[in-house]
Short mmCIF file of C-alpha atoms in Angstrom, two decimals:
data_model
loop_
_atom_site.label_atom_id
_atom_site.label_comp_id
_atom_site.label_asym_id
_atom_site.label_seq_id
_atom_site.Cartn_x
_atom_site.Cartn_y
_atom_site.Cartn_z
CA MET A 1 6.48 4.69 -19.16
CA GLU A 2 9.28 6.81 -17.79
CA ASP A 3 11.56 5.20 -15.24
CA LEU A 4 10.90 6.05 -11.61
CA ARG A 5 13.65 6.72 -9.14
CA HIS A 6 13.95 4.30 -6.27
CA CYS A 7 16.08 3.72 -3.22
CA GLU A 8 17.05 0.13 -2.49
CA ILE A 9 16.21 -0.60 1.14
CA LEU A 10 16.98 -4.13 2.33
CA LYS A 11 16.89 -5.31 -1.32
CA THR A 12 13.45 -3.77 -1.93
CA ASN A 13 13.12 -0.94 -4.46
CA ILE A 14 11.21 1.79 -2.62
CA SER A 15 9.98 4.61 -4.84
CA VAL A 16 11.50 8.03 -4.28
CA THR A 17 8.50 10.32 -4.51
CA ASN A 18 5.99 12.48 -2.66
CA MET A 19 2.22 12.70 -2.77
CA GLN A 20 2.02 15.36 -5.49
CA ASP A 21 4.46 13.56 -7.78
CA THR A 22 2.72 10.22 -7.16
CA ILE A 23 -0.67 11.61 -8.15
CA SER A 24 0.81 13.33 -11.20
CA TYR A 25 2.54 10.14 -12.30
CA ILE A 26 -0.60 8.03 -11.93
CA ASN A 27 -2.70 10.57 -13.81
CA ALA A 28 -0.18 10.77 -16.65
CA HIS A 29 0.22 6.99 -16.98
CA ILE A 30 -3.21 5.64 -16.04
CA GLU A 31 -3.58 3.66 -19.27
CA GLU A 32 -0.12 2.07 -19.07
CA LEU A 33 -0.71 1.17 -15.42
CA ARG A 34 -3.84 -0.87 -16.11
CA GLY A 35 -3.30 -4.49 -15.15
CA LYS A 36 -0.33 -3.53 -12.96
CA TYR A 37 -0.18 -3.04 -9.21
CA ILE A 38 1.14 -0.55 -6.69
CA CYS A 39 2.40 -1.59 -3.26
CA VAL A 40 2.12 0.66 -0.23
CA SER A 41 5.22 -0.41 1.69
CA ASN A 42 6.27 0.00 5.30
CA VAL A 43 8.86 -1.37 7.70
CA HIS A 44 6.89 -4.58 8.18
CA THR A 45 6.62 -5.40 4.45
CA THR A 46 10.23 -4.38 3.80
CA VAL A 47 11.55 -6.68 6.50
CA MET A 48 9.32 -9.47 5.15
CA SER A 49 10.76 -8.86 1.69
CA TYR A 50 14.30 -9.05 3.04
CA GLU A 51 13.60 -12.40 4.67
CA ASN A 52 11.40 -13.92 1.95
CA GLU A 53 12.70 -14.01 -1.61
CA ARG A 54 9.31 -14.66 -3.21
CA TYR A 55 7.66 -11.76 -1.40
CA ARG A 56 10.62 -9.56 -2.37
CA GLU A 57 10.00 -10.52 -6.00
CA ILE A 58 6.38 -9.44 -5.60
CA GLN A 59 7.33 -6.08 -4.04
CA ASN A 60 9.96 -5.39 -6.69
CA GLY A 61 7.56 -6.40 -9.46
CA ALA A 62 5.20 -3.56 -8.58
CA ALA A 63 4.86 -0.48 -10.77
CA MET A 64 5.57 1.49 -7.60
CA ALA A 65 6.43 0.56 -4.00
CA LEU A 66 5.36 3.69 -2.14
CA PRO A 67 7.00 4.59 1.20
CA ASP A 68 3.99 4.45 3.51
CA GLY A 69 6.22 4.00 6.55
CA ALA A 70 8.07 7.16 7.60
CA PRO A 71 11.33 5.25 8.27
CA LEU A 72 11.47 4.34 4.56
CA SER A 73 11.37 7.92 3.31
CA SER A 74 13.74 8.97 6.11
CA TYR A 75 16.20 6.26 5.09
CA SER A 76 15.92 7.37 1.44
CA ARG A 77 16.79 10.94 2.46
CA LYS A 78 19.74 9.60 4.44
CA LYS A 79 20.92 7.91 1.25
CA GLY A 80 20.91 11.18 -0.65
CA PHE A 81 17.35 11.42 -1.98
CA LYS A 82 16.58 14.73 -0.30
CA ASP A 83 13.10 15.06 -1.81
CA ALA A 84 11.86 11.64 -0.66
CA ARG A 85 8.65 11.92 1.33
CA ARG A 86 6.10 9.60 2.87
CA VAL A 87 3.05 8.54 0.81
CA THR A 88 0.53 6.75 3.01
CA GLY A 89 -2.18 4.44 1.73
CA PRO A 90 -5.09 6.25 3.45
CA ASP A 91 -3.87 9.65 2.19
CA LEU A 92 -3.36 8.30 -1.34
CA MET A 93 -6.93 7.02 -1.39
CA LEU A 94 -8.39 10.38 -0.41
CA GLU A 95 -6.21 12.30 -2.88
CA LEU A 96 -7.28 10.04 -5.73
CA PHE A 97 -10.91 10.34 -4.63
CA ARG A 98 -10.63 14.13 -4.97
CA VAL A 99 -9.00 13.83 -8.39
CA SER A 100 -11.65 11.34 -9.47
CA GLU A 101 -14.48 13.80 -8.98
CA LYS A 102 -12.93 15.88 -11.76
CA ARG A 103 -11.53 13.14 -13.99
CA GLY A 104 -14.39 10.66 -13.71
CA TYR A 105 -12.27 7.77 -12.42
CA ARG A 106 -14.20 4.67 -11.33
CA HIS A 107 -13.21 2.72 -8.21
CA PHE A 108 -13.68 -0.90 -7.18
CA PHE A 109 -13.04 -2.02 -3.58
CA TYR A 110 -11.96 -5.60 -2.88
CA GLY A 111 -11.45 -6.94 0.64
CA ALA A 112 -12.55 -6.43 4.24
CA THR A 113 -15.97 -7.39 5.60
CA GLN A 114 -19.30 -6.38 4.11
CA GLN A 115 -19.91 -4.23 7.18
CA THR A 116 -16.67 -2.32 6.53
CA LEU A 117 -17.51 -1.89 2.84
CA ASP A 118 -20.99 -0.59 3.71
CA SER A 119 -19.49 1.95 6.12
CA MET A 120 -16.95 3.02 3.51
CA LYS A 121 -19.68 3.51 0.94
CA ARG A 122 -21.61 5.81 3.26
CA VAL A 123 -18.49 7.90 3.91
CA ILE A 124 -17.65 8.15 0.20
CA GLU A 125 -21.21 9.09 -0.76
CA ARG A 126 -21.21 11.74 1.96
CA ASP A 127 -17.77 13.27 1.36
CA TYR A 128 -17.14 12.51 -2.34
CA SER A 129 -20.60 12.57 -3.83
CA ASP A 130 -19.35 12.95 -7.41
CA MET A 131 -16.96 9.98 -7.23
CA GLN A 132 -18.03 6.82 -9.05
CA ILE A 133 -18.03 3.54 -7.12
CA ALA A 134 -17.76 0.80 -9.73
CA GLY A 135 -18.34 -1.93 -7.18
CA MET A 136 -17.41 -3.53 -3.88
CA TYR A 137 -16.74 -7.14 -2.96
CA SER A 138 -15.96 -8.82 0.35
CA PRO A 139 -14.27 -12.17 -0.37
CA PRO A 140 -14.63 -15.14 1.97
CA PHE A 141 -11.90 -15.66 4.57
CA ARG A 142 -10.56 -18.78 2.87
CA LYS A 143 -8.79 -19.78 -0.31
CA LEU A 144 -11.00 -19.21 -3.33
CA THR A 145 -11.78 -21.95 -5.80
CA LYS A 146 -10.71 -21.45 -9.40
CA GLU A 147 -14.34 -20.89 -10.37
CA GLU A 148 -14.86 -18.30 -7.63
CA ASP A 149 -11.71 -16.46 -8.62
CA GLU A 150 -12.76 -16.36 -12.26
CA MET A 151 -16.16 -15.03 -11.23
CA ILE A 152 -14.55 -12.23 -9.24
CA VAL A 153 -12.21 -11.31 -12.12
CA ASN A 154 -15.20 -11.07 -14.45
CA LEU A 155 -17.19 -9.09 -11.88
CA ILE A 156 -14.41 -6.54 -11.49
CA ASN A 157 -13.65 -6.21 -15.19
CA GLU A 158 -17.32 -5.86 -16.12
CA SER A 159 -17.59 -2.90 -13.74
CA LYS A 160 -14.88 -1.10 -15.79
CA PRO A 161 -12.86 0.33 -12.90
CA ASP A 162 -9.88 2.63 -13.24
CA PHE A 163 -8.65 1.76 -9.74
CA ILE A 164 -9.00 -1.48 -7.81
CA TRP A 165 -8.34 -0.92 -4.11
CA VAL A 166 -7.26 -4.11 -2.36
CA GLY A 167 -7.64 -4.31 1.42
CA LEU A 168 -6.57 -7.81 2.40
CA GLY A 169 -3.58 -6.94 4.59
CA ALA A 170 0.05 -7.82 3.95
CA PRO A 171 1.31 -10.12 2.55
CA LYS A 172 -2.00 -11.47 1.24
CA GLN A 173 -2.97 -8.36 -0.72
CA GLU A 174 0.39 -8.12 -2.50
CA GLU A 175 0.26 -11.82 -3.38
CA TRP A 176 -3.28 -11.38 -4.72
CA MET A 177 -2.30 -8.41 -6.88
CA TYR A 178 0.77 -10.23 -8.21
CA GLU A 179 -1.34 -13.25 -9.16
CA HIS A 180 -3.94 -11.05 -10.88
CA GLN A 181 -1.66 -8.72 -12.81
CA ASP A 182 -2.67 -8.42 -16.46
CA ARG A 183 -5.97 -10.18 -15.65
CA LEU A 184 -7.71 -7.07 -14.36
CA ASN A 185 -8.29 -3.89 -16.34
CA GLY A 186 -7.70 -1.35 -13.57
CA VAL A 187 -4.74 -0.22 -11.51
CA MET A 188 -4.50 -2.35 -8.36
CA ILE A 189 -3.39 -0.62 -5.15
CA GLY A 190 -2.94 -2.52 -1.89
CA VAL A 191 -3.84 -0.36 1.09
CA GLY A 192 -3.90 -2.72 4.07
CA ALA A 193 -5.90 -1.11 6.85
CA GLY A 194 -6.89 1.76 4.56
CA PHE A 195 -10.45 0.43 4.38
CA ASP A 196 -10.76 0.50 8.19
CA TYR A 197 -9.42 4.06 8.31
CA LEU A 198 -11.91 5.20 5.69
CA ALA A 199 -14.79 3.41 7.43
CA GLY A 200 -13.88 5.13 10.68
CA TYR A 201 -12.95 1.97 12.58
CA ILE A 202 -9.34 3.10 13.03
CA LYS A 203 -8.34 6.68 13.83
CA ARG A 204 -5.35 8.41 12.23
CA ALA A 205 -2.67 9.71 14.55
CA PRO A 206 -2.51 13.48 15.17
CA MET A 207 -0.42 15.27 12.55
CA TRP A 208 2.36 16.03 15.05
CA MET A 209 2.81 12.29 15.66
CA GLN A 210 2.83 11.61 11.92
CA LYS A 211 5.53 14.24 11.40
CA ILE A 212 7.88 12.68 13.98
CA SER A 213 7.39 9.14 12.63
CA MET A 214 5.31 7.99 15.61
CA GLU A 215 2.07 7.07 13.86
CA TRP A 216 2.93 3.40 14.38
CA PHE A 217 2.84 3.98 18.15
CA TYR A 218 -0.60 5.57 17.95
CA ARG A 219 -1.76 2.60 15.90
CA LEU A 220 -0.24 0.23 18.48
CA LEU A 221 -2.23 1.89 21.27
CA GLN A 222 -5.45 1.14 19.40
CA ASP A 223 -4.72 -2.56 18.84
CA PRO A 224 -1.90 -3.60 21.22
CA SER A 225 -2.74 -7.31 21.49
CA ARG A 226 -2.38 -7.85 17.73
CA LEU A 227 0.32 -5.36 16.82
CA TRP A 228 2.83 -5.18 19.66
CA LYS A 229 4.82 -8.23 18.58
CA ARG A 230 4.83 -7.19 14.91
CA TYR A 231 5.99 -3.65 15.61
CA PHE A 232 8.57 -4.61 18.21
CA THR A 233 10.03 -7.43 16.15
CA THR A 234 10.05 -5.77 12.73
CA ASN A 235 11.24 -2.37 14.01
CA VAL A 236 14.18 -3.97 15.78
CA LYS A 237 14.98 -6.08 12.72
CA PHE A 238 14.77 -3.06 10.41
CA ILE A 239 17.26 -1.12 12.50
CA ARG A 240 19.60 -4.10 12.79
CA PHE A 241 19.42 -5.08 9.11
CA THR A 242 19.87 -1.54 7.75
CA ARG A 243 22.83 -0.90 10.06
CA ARG A 244 24.41 -4.14 8.93
CA GLU A 245 23.91 -3.27 5.27
CA ASP A 246 25.25 0.25 5.76
CA LYS A 247 28.32 -1.15 7.49
CA GLY A 248 28.86 -3.64 4.68
CA ASN A 249 28.54 -0.93 2.03
CA LYS A 250 31.07 1.26 3.82
CA GLN A 251 33.52 -1.62 3.94
CA GLU A 252 33.08 -2.24 0.23
CA ASP A 253 33.60 1.44 -0.56
CA GLY A 254 36.81 1.42 1.44
CA GLN A 255 38.29 -1.53 -0.43
#
């Protein structure tokens, strides 16, 4: 496969792309991408990668680490990649659903609760009636046994999916994809809360908030008790870490 451009942000290689180029790349390389995984990265996962070497290895081992978080694409543009744009997990899902109706791609969904999967299925059948659902599976909220894991691998592979959407949340979904690379026959894409968005349990921010990089705030308003500490802590760390790295790079350039 051709090499993709990336911008190193806090030691994580974030893809320099946009939605159109991402879809075109996946379409052109669907066969080579089978068994590999794509991360949908944001400030939270990038800060985790900076602080955790193993998780950073997982992020950098992905076929693509897409800039879901607006600060990542903004930082890439600041570093000279003028065409870097945000590629969100929920938007990527819908774009690939549209493409699939024409190309015949099959999709498997792994993660979330059965209730969420059932709601997603109804939405897909209503809005993307020609898209093929290869299967859906809600894993138990505990560590799987070796036998259970093997059963799930066989279940997914027997359904012959082109895409395997993984909605386990970070960092669990990235760890799962990393551990299952080359064991599954489809392209794995970790989309975090993408399942809840599709099912209608979480609402997307208005477009004007998305454009000014405030979607995280809209998301915070919907689930403040769970997200306030994560957003506050990781956003502050991201600003502090990137400023420190920028300062260090300037000092090196001046030597």
